[in-house]
Amino acid sequence: MRRGLLEVRRSLPPDVVAATGEALARRALELDELARYLAAPPAERTGPAPTVAGYVSIGGEPATGPLLERLRAAGVRVLLPVLLPDNDLEWALYEGPERLVPAGWGLREPAGERLGPEAVTGADVVLLPGLAVDRRGLRLGRGGGSYDRVLARLERAGARTSLVVLLYDDEVLQEVPAEPHDRRVHAARGWLHARTALGGRRGPGGAS
């Protein structure tokens, strides 16, 4: 299933990927945890700004650049992952696209101070990459286990964090294969998806 989903993503034209990123940016800013803060004029906002743990998209993933920039411009504290040698993730502040540096596996990572793996437990929203999610709330990743560790860390900390998988519309499936280390995305927190503008094409493994 992973191979089929990746092939579909590789076939997406760049303009479709870019348009999807703009659509996801608009929808993500409507999340309750962010909308309540952003609804008030900047001078009237009280309390700390919300924290969002995001990621820098690569290849055919739904583009996250517009969302990261909109969050930062709105005063939201944005954390981005840094891949460790054992495939775990630590975090650093997003300070703009000019402060992203190339890393292994084609990734781009923030150049600033490393805040450690536990920094994610303070996030109000965690944006998760994935290839698909099913109606049970199970997320299909690339198989490296990095975000399964993040989800396990949030669970151990008792963090009340909204977990949101960013997808194309045809990647919400009836069922994805589950592995012992997989962690469920809570059904009440769910996913955001945007249309690929390819005529509702179905992804491998189930209906959109």
Tab-separated table of C-alpha atoms in Angstrom:
chain	number	residue	atom	x	y	z
A	1	MET	CA	0.000	0.000	0.000
A	2	ARG	CA	2.813	2.439	0.829
A	3	ARG	CA	4.365	1.985	-2.608
A	4	GLY	CA	1.078	2.668	-4.361
A	5	LEU	CA	0.365	5.784	-2.329
A	6	LEU	CA	3.869	7.101	-2.944
A	7	GLU	CA	3.506	6.513	-6.681
A	8	VAL	CA	0.281	8.518	-6.721
A	9	ARG	CA	2.009	11.376	-4.910
A	10	ARG	CA	4.978	11.303	-7.269
A	11	SER	CA	2.579	11.713	-10.201
A	12	LEU	CA	1.017	14.921	-8.857
A	13	PRO	CA	1.897	18.047	-10.875
A	14	PRO	CA	3.754	20.734	-8.888
A	15	ASP	CA	0.897	23.201	-9.287
A	16	VAL	CA	-1.516	20.740	-7.662
A	17	VAL	CA	0.844	20.242	-4.725
A	18	ALA	CA	1.198	24.006	-4.310
A	19	ALA	CA	-2.558	24.641	-4.522
A	20	THR	CA	-3.198	21.943	-1.941
A	21	GLY	CA	-0.748	23.654	0.404
A	22	GLU	CA	-2.700	26.908	0.186
A	23	ALA	CA	-5.971	25.087	0.876
A	24	LEU	CA	-4.531	23.261	3.890
A	25	ALA	CA	-3.142	26.521	5.267
A	26	ARG	CA	-6.607	28.056	5.224
A	27	ARG	CA	-8.221	25.027	6.849
A	28	ALA	CA	-5.586	24.577	9.536
A	29	LEU	CA	-5.999	28.167	10.704
A	30	GLU	CA	-9.640	27.314	11.410
A	31	LEU	CA	-8.711	24.685	14.023
A	32	ASP	CA	-10.292	25.609	17.361
A	33	GLU	CA	-6.944	25.790	19.148
A	34	LEU	CA	-5.731	28.417	16.674
A	35	ALA	CA	-8.947	30.159	15.667
A	36	ARG	CA	-9.721	31.300	19.207
A	37	TYR	CA	-6.326	32.980	19.462
A	38	LEU	CA	-6.300	34.433	15.958
A	39	ALA	CA	-9.841	35.809	16.186
A	40	ALA	CA	-8.735	38.605	18.532
A	41	PRO	CA	-6.821	41.618	17.181
A	42	PRO	CA	-3.087	41.299	17.994
A	43	ALA	CA	-3.241	44.093	20.588
A	44	GLU	CA	-6.053	42.327	22.461
A	45	ARG	CA	-4.600	38.818	22.635
A	46	THR	CA	-3.942	37.601	26.152
A	47	GLY	CA	-1.968	34.646	27.436
A	48	PRO	CA	0.782	32.777	25.626
A	49	ALA	CA	0.585	32.179	21.906
A	50	PRO	CA	-0.340	28.622	20.927
A	51	THR	CA	2.414	26.241	19.889
A	52	VAL	CA	2.170	24.146	16.739
A	53	ALA	CA	4.607	21.344	15.966
A	54	GLY	CA	4.739	21.141	12.185
A	55	TYR	CA	7.088	19.794	9.548
A	56	VAL	CA	8.648	20.807	6.238
A	57	SER	CA	7.039	18.881	3.407
A	58	ILE	CA	9.146	17.121	0.787
A	59	GLY	CA	8.407	15.680	-2.631
A	60	GLY	CA	4.731	15.114	-3.305
A	61	GLU	CA	3.604	15.634	0.287
A	62	PRO	CA	0.889	18.269	0.756
A	63	ALA	CA	2.879	21.506	0.818
A	64	THR	CA	3.331	22.917	4.323
A	65	GLY	CA	5.283	26.075	3.439
A	66	PRO	CA	2.247	28.381	3.206
A	67	LEU	CA	0.883	27.089	6.506
A	68	LEU	CA	4.176	27.504	8.357
A	69	GLU	CA	4.517	31.079	7.130
A	70	ARG	CA	0.929	31.998	8.017
A	71	LEU	CA	1.320	30.579	11.493
A	72	ARG	CA	4.571	32.449	12.084
A	73	ALA	CA	3.136	35.709	10.733
A	74	ALA	CA	0.178	35.342	13.112
A	75	GLY	CA	2.471	35.060	16.124
A	76	VAL	CA	2.021	31.323	16.643
A	77	ARG	CA	5.069	29.519	18.033
A	78	VAL	CA	6.048	26.910	15.457
A	79	LEU	CA	8.319	23.945	16.170
A	80	LEU	CA	9.909	21.841	13.438
A	81	PRO	CA	11.510	18.409	13.741
A	82	VAL	CA	15.187	17.547	13.542
A	83	LEU	CA	15.922	13.917	12.692
A	84	LEU	CA	18.286	12.164	15.103
A	85	PRO	CA	20.598	9.267	14.125
A	86	ASP	CA	18.249	6.723	15.734
A	87	ASN	CA	15.235	8.109	13.769
A	88	ASP	CA	13.809	9.853	16.835
A	89	LEU	CA	12.934	13.549	16.538
A	90	GLU	CA	13.960	16.596	18.496
A	91	TRP	CA	12.605	20.082	17.856
A	92	ALA	CA	13.663	23.641	17.082
A	93	LEU	CA	11.837	26.898	16.454
A	94	TYR	CA	10.821	27.802	12.912
A	95	GLU	CA	12.330	31.204	12.103
A	96	GLY	CA	11.440	31.454	8.428
A	97	PRO	CA	12.326	29.592	5.228
A	98	GLU	CA	15.716	31.300	5.028
A	99	ARG	CA	16.653	29.590	8.311
A	100	LEU	CA	16.074	26.068	6.988
A	101	VAL	CA	19.137	23.988	6.155
A	102	PRO	CA	19.520	20.789	4.103
A	103	ALA	CA	19.615	17.539	6.077
A	104	GLY	CA	19.712	13.830	5.312
A	105	TRP	CA	17.086	12.039	3.224
A	106	GLY	CA	16.242	15.237	1.345
A	107	LEU	CA	14.859	16.898	4.467
A	108	ARG	CA	15.184	20.546	5.479
A	109	GLU	CA	15.554	21.384	9.160
A	110	PRO	CA	15.621	24.551	11.274
A	111	ALA	CA	19.061	25.954	11.952
A	112	GLY	CA	18.312	27.276	15.442
A	113	GLU	CA	18.785	25.965	18.962
A	114	ARG	CA	17.763	22.371	19.580
A	115	LEU	CA	15.051	22.070	22.215
A	116	GLY	CA	15.142	18.296	22.690
A	117	PRO	CA	12.645	15.490	21.979
A	118	GLU	CA	10.347	16.443	24.866
A	119	ALA	CA	9.626	19.921	23.472
A	120	VAL	CA	6.755	18.482	21.436
A	121	THR	CA	4.809	17.657	24.608
A	122	GLY	CA	4.123	21.370	25.078
A	123	ALA	CA	2.445	21.765	21.685
A	124	ASP	CA	-1.241	22.601	21.388
A	125	VAL	CA	-1.397	21.089	17.901
A	126	VAL	CA	0.878	18.515	16.259
A	127	LEU	CA	0.732	18.300	12.474
A	128	LEU	CA	1.629	14.792	11.362
A	129	PRO	CA	2.878	13.669	7.971
A	130	GLY	CA	1.342	10.490	6.664
A	131	LEU	CA	0.463	8.583	3.538
A	132	ALA	CA	-3.085	7.786	4.643
A	133	VAL	CA	-5.379	7.578	7.639
A	134	ASP	CA	-8.371	5.305	8.118
A	135	ARG	CA	-11.747	5.682	9.769
A	136	ARG	CA	-10.400	4.093	12.969
A	137	GLY	CA	-7.864	6.897	13.325
A	138	LEU	CA	-4.876	4.766	12.343
A	139	ARG	CA	-2.229	6.632	10.391
A	140	LEU	CA	-0.024	5.038	7.754
A	141	GLY	CA	3.428	6.622	7.728
A	142	ARG	CA	6.523	5.862	5.696
A	143	GLY	CA	7.584	3.087	8.065
A	144	GLY	CA	10.496	4.735	9.872
A	145	GLY	CA	8.676	4.986	13.200
A	146	SER	CA	9.739	8.570	13.975
A	147	TYR	CA	6.229	9.886	14.509
A	148	ASP	CA	5.113	6.752	16.322
A	149	ARG	CA	7.737	7.736	18.903
A	150	VAL	CA	6.337	11.263	18.981
A	151	LEU	CA	2.821	9.930	19.594
A	152	ALA	CA	4.087	7.586	22.302
A	153	ARG	CA	5.917	10.495	23.961
A	154	LEU	CA	2.758	12.608	23.962
A	155	GLU	CA	0.802	9.732	25.450
A	156	ARG	CA	3.318	9.165	28.250
A	157	ALA	CA	3.275	12.881	29.084
A	158	GLY	CA	-0.512	12.962	29.218
A	159	ALA	CA	-0.435	15.834	26.736
A	160	ARG	CA	-3.817	17.179	25.644
A	161	THR	CA	-2.608	17.832	22.116
A	162	SER	CA	-4.680	17.942	18.942
A	163	LEU	CA	-3.195	15.560	16.384
A	164	VAL	CA	-3.833	16.447	12.759
A	165	VAL	CA	-2.639	14.441	9.750
A	166	LEU	CA	-2.212	16.470	6.550
A	167	LEU	CA	-3.448	14.526	3.527
A	168	TYR	CA	-4.922	14.666	0.073
A	169	ASP	CA	-8.629	13.886	-0.111
A	170	ASP	CA	-8.107	10.443	-1.650
A	171	GLU	CA	-5.849	9.334	1.228
A	172	VAL	CA	-8.662	9.013	3.786
A	173	LEU	CA	-9.274	5.264	3.496
A	174	GLN	CA	-11.566	2.706	5.059
A	175	GLU	CA	-8.641	0.778	6.542
A	176	VAL	CA	-4.852	0.870	6.595
A	177	PRO	CA	-2.558	-1.956	7.736
A	178	ALA	CA	-1.645	-1.737	11.421
A	179	GLU	CA	1.690	-2.658	12.973
A	180	PRO	CA	2.436	-3.273	16.678
A	181	HIS	CA	4.160	0.105	17.138
A	182	ASP	CA	1.406	2.122	15.429
A	183	ARG	CA	-0.387	4.718	17.546
A	184	ARG	CA	-3.938	5.793	16.905
A	185	VAL	CA	-4.726	9.381	16.033
A	186	HIS	CA	-7.629	10.210	18.332
A	187	ALA	CA	-10.857	10.168	16.330
A	188	ALA	CA	-11.988	13.515	17.765
A	189	ARG	CA	-8.840	15.209	16.475
A	190	GLY	CA	-8.725	13.685	13.032
A	191	TRP	CA	-7.188	14.999	9.860
A	192	LEU	CA	-7.247	17.798	7.330
A	193	HIS	CA	-7.362	16.992	3.659
A	194	ALA	CA	-7.682	19.009	0.485
A	195	ARG	CA	-8.821	18.032	-2.976
A	196	THR	CA	-6.157	17.141	-5.507
A	197	ALA	CA	-8.188	18.648	-8.370
A	198	LEU	CA	-7.685	15.396	-10.290
A	199	GLY	CA	-11.337	14.509	-10.646
A	200	GLY	CA	-11.678	12.729	-7.310
A	201	ARG	CA	-9.194	10.017	-8.230
A	202	ARG	CA	-9.102	7.241	-5.663
A	203	GLY	CA	-5.908	6.354	-3.916
A	204	PRO	CA	-4.691	2.764	-3.547
A	205	GLY	CA	-6.419	0.635	-0.959
A	206	GLY	CA	-9.874	2.188	-0.567
A	207	ALA	CA	-12.339	4.925	-1.272
A	208	SER	CA	-11.683	8.584	-0.746
